[in-house]
Coordinates of N, CA and C in Angstrom, one line a residue:
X942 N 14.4 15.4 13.3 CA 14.5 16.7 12.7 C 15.3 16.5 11.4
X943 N 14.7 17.0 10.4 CA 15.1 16.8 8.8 C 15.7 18.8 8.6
X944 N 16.7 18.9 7.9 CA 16.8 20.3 7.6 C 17.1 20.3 6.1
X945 N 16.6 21.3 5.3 CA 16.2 21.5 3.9 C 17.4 22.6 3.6
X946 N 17.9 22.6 2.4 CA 18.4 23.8 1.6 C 18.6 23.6 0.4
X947 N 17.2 24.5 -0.4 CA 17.4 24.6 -1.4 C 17.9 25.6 -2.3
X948 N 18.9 25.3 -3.9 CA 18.9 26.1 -4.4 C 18.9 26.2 -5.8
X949 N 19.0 26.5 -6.9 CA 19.0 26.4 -8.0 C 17.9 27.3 -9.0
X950 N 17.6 28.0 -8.4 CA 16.4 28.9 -8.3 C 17.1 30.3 -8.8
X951 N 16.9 31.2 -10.1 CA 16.9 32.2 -10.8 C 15.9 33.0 -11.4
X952 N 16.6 33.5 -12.4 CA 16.0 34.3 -13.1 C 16.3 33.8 -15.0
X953 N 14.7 33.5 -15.3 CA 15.1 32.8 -17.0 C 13.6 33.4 -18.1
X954 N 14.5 33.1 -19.4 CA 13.5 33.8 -20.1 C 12.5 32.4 -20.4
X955 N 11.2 32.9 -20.6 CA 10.2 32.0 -20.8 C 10.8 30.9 -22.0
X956 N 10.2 29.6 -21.8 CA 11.1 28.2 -22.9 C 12.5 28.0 -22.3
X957 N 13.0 28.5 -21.2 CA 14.3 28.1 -20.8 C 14.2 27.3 -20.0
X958 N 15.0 26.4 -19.1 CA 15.1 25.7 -18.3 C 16.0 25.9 -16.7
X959 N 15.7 25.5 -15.5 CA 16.0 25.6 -14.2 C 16.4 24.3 -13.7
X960 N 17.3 23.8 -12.9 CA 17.0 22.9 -12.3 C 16.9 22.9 -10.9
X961 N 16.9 22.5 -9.9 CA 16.5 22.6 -8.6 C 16.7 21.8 -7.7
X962 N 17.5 22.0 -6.6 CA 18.1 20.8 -5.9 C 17.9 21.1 -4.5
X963 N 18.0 19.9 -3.5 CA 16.9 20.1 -2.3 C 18.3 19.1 -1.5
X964 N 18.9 19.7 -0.7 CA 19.8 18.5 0.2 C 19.4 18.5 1.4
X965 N 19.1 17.2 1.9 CA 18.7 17.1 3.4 C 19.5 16.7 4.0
X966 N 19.1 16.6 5.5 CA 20.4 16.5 6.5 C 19.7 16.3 7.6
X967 N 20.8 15.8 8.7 CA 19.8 15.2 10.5 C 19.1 13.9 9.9
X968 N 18.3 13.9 10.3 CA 17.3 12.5 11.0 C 16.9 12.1 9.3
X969 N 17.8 11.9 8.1 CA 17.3 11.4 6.5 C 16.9 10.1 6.6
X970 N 17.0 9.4 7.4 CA 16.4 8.2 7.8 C 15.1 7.9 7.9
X971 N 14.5 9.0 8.1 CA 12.9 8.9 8.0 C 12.2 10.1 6.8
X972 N 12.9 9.9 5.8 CA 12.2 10.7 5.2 C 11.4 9.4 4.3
X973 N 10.5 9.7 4.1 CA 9.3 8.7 3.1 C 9.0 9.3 2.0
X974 N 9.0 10.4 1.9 CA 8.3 11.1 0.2 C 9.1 12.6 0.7
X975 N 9.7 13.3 -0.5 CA 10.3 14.3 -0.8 C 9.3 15.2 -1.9
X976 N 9.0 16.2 -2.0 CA 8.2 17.2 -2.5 C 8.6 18.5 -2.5
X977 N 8.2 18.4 -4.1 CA 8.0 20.5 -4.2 C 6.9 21.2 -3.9
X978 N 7.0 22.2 -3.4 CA 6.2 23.3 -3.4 C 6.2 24.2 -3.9
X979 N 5.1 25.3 -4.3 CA 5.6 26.9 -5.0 C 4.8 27.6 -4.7
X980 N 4.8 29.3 -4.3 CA 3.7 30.0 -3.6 C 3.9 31.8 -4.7
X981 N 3.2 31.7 -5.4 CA 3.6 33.1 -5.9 C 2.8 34.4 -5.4
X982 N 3.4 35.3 -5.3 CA 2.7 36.1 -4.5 C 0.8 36.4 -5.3
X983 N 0.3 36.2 -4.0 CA -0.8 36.4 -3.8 C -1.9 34.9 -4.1
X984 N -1.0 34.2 -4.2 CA -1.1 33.1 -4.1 C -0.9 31.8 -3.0
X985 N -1.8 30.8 -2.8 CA -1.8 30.0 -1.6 C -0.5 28.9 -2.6
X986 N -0.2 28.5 -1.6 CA 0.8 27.6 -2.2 C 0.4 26.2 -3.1
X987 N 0.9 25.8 -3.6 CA 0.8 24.7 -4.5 C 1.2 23.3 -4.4
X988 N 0.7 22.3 -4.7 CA 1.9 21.2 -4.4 C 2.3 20.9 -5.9
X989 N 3.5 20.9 -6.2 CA 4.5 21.4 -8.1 C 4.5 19.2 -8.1
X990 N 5.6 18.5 -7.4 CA 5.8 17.3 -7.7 C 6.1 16.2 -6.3
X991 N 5.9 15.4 -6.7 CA 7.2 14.6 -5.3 C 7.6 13.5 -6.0
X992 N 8.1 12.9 -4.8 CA 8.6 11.3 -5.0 C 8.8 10.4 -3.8
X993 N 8.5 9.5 -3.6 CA 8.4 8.4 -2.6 C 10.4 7.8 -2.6
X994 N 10.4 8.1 -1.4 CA 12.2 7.6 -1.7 C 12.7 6.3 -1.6
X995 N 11.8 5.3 -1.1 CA 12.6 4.2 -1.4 C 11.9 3.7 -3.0
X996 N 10.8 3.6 -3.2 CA 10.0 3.0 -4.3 C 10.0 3.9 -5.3
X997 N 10.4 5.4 -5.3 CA 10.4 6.3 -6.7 C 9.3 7.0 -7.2
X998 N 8.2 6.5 -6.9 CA 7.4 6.4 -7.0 C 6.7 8.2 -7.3
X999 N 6.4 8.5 -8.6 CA 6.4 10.1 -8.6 C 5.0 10.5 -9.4
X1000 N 5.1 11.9 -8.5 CA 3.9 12.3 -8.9 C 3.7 14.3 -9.0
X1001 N 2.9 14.3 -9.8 CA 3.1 15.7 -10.6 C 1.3 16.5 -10.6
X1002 N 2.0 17.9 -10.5 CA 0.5 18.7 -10.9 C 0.3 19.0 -11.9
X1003 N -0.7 18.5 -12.7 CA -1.7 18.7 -13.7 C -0.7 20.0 -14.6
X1004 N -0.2 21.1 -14.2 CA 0.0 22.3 -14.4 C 1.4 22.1 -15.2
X1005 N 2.4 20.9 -14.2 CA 3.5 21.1 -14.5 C 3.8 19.5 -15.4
X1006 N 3.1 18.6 -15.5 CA 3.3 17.2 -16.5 C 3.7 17.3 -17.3
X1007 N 4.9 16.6 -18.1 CA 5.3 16.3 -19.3 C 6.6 17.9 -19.7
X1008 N 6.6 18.9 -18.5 CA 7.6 19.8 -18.3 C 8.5 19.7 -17.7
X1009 N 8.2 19.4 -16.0 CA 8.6 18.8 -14.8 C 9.1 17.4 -14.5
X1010 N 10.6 17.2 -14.0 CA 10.8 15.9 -13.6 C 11.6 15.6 -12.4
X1011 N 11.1 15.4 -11.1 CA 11.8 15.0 -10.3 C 12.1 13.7 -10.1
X1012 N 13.6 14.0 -9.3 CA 14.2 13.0 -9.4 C 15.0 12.8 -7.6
X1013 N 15.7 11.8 -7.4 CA 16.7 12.0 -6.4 C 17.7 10.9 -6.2
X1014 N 18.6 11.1 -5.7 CA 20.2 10.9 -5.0 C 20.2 10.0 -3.5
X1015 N 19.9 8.9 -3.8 CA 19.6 8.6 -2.3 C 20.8 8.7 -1.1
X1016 N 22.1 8.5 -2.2 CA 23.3 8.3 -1.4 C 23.6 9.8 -0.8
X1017 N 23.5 10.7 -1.3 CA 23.2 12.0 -1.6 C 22.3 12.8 -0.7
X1018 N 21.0 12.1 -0.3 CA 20.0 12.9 0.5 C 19.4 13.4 -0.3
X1019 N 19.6 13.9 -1.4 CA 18.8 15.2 -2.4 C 18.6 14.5 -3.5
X1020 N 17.1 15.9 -3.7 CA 16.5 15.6 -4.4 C 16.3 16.9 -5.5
X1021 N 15.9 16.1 -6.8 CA 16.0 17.4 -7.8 C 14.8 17.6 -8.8
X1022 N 14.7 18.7 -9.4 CA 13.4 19.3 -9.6 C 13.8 20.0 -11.5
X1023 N 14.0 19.4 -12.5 CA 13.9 19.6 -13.6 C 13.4 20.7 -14.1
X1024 N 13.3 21.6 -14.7 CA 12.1 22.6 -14.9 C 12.5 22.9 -16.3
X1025 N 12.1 22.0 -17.4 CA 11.9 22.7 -18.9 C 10.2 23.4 -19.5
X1026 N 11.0 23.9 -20.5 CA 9.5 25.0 -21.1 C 9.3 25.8 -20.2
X1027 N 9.4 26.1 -19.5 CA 9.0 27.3 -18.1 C 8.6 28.5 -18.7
X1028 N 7.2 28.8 -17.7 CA 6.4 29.6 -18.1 C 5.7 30.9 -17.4
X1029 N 6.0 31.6 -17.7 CA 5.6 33.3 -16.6 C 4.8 33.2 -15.3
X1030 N 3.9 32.1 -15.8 CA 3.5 31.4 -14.7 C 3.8 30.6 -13.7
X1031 N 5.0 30.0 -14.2 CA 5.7 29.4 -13.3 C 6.2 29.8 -12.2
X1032 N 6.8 31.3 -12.0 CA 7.5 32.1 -11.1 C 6.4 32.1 -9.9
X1033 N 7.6 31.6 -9.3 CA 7.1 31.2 -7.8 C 8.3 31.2 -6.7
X1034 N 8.1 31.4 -5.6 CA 9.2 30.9 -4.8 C 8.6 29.2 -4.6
X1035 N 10.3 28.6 -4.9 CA 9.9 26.7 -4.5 C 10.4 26.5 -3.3
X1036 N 9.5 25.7 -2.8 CA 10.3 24.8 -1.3 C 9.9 23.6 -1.2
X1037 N 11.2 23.0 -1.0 CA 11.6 21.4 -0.3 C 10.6 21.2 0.5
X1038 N 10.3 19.8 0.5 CA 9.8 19.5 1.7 C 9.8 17.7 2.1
X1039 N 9.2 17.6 3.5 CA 9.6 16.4 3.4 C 8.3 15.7 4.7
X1040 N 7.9 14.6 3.9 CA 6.8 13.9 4.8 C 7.6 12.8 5.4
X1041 N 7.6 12.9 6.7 CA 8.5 11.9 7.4 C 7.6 10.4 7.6
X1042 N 6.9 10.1 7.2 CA 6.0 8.5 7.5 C 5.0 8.4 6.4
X1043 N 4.8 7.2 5.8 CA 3.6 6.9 4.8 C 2.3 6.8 5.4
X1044 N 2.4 6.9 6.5 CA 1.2 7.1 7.5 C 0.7 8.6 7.7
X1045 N 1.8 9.7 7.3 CA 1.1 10.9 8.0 C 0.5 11.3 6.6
X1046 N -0.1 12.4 7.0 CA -0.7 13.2 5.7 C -0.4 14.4 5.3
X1047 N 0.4 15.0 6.1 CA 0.9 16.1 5.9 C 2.6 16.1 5.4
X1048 N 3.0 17.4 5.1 CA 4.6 17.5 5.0 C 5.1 18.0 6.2
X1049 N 6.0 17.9 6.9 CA 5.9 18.4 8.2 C 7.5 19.3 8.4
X1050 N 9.1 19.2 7.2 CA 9.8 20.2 7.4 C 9.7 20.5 6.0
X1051 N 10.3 22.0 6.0 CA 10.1 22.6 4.7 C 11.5 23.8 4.7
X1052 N 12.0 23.9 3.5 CA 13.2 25.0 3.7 C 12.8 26.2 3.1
X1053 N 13.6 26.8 3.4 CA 13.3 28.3 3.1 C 13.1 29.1 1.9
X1054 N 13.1 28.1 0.6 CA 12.5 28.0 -0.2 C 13.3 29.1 -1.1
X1055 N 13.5 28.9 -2.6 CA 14.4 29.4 -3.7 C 14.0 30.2 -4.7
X1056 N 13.9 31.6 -5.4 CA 13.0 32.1 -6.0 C 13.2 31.9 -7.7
X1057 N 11.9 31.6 -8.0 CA 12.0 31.0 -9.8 C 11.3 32.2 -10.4
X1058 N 11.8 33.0 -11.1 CA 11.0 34.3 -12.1 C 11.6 33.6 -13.0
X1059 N 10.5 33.9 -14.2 CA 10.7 33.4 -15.4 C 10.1 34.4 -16.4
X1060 N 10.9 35.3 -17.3 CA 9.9 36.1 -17.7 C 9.7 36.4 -19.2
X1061 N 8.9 37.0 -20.0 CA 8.0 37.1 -21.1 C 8.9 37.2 -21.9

């Protein structure tokens, strides 16, 4: 069992910046890849970035590249979520998450996730 709490999540005017921080806890031993999510209403959710935790290894949506930079803290558990230029579009609620094996395919714990409005 992995448990998530994220926060860092406000309210900013469009071209400002957020950052975004995700601390895990319990069973961090098996976490393999750490990831954002973001679901704006009336919207299915998205996958925003991750990163593979021992290798670094990161990766980003088309949407958010060259804005977006996650990063993480291994000593720490957490992981963090950069957000410059931000864009009306961006406003979303984000949530943590975490794929426990390079074998599974899915994310399997997720926190309760931090709300990002960003506005005109």
């Amino acid at each position: 069992q992995v448990q998530l709490v994220e926060s860092g999540g406000g309210l900013v005017q469009a071209g400002g910046s957020l950052r975004l921080s995700c601390a895990a806890s319990g069973r961090t031993f098996s976490i393999y890849t750490m990831g954002w999510f973001r679901q704006a209403p009336g919207k299915e959710r998205e996958f925003v970035a991750s990163i593979v935790w021992n290798g670094g290894s990161t990766y980003y949506a088309d949407s958010v590249k060259g804005r977006f930079t996650i990063s993480r803290d291994n000593a720490k558990s957490t992981v963090y979520l950069q957000m410059n230029s931000l864009k009306p579009e961006d406003t979303a609620v984000y949530y943590c998450a975490v794929r426990p094996s390079g074998f599974s395919a899915s994310y399997e714990y997720w926190g309760q996730g931090t709300q990002v409005t960003v506005s005109s």
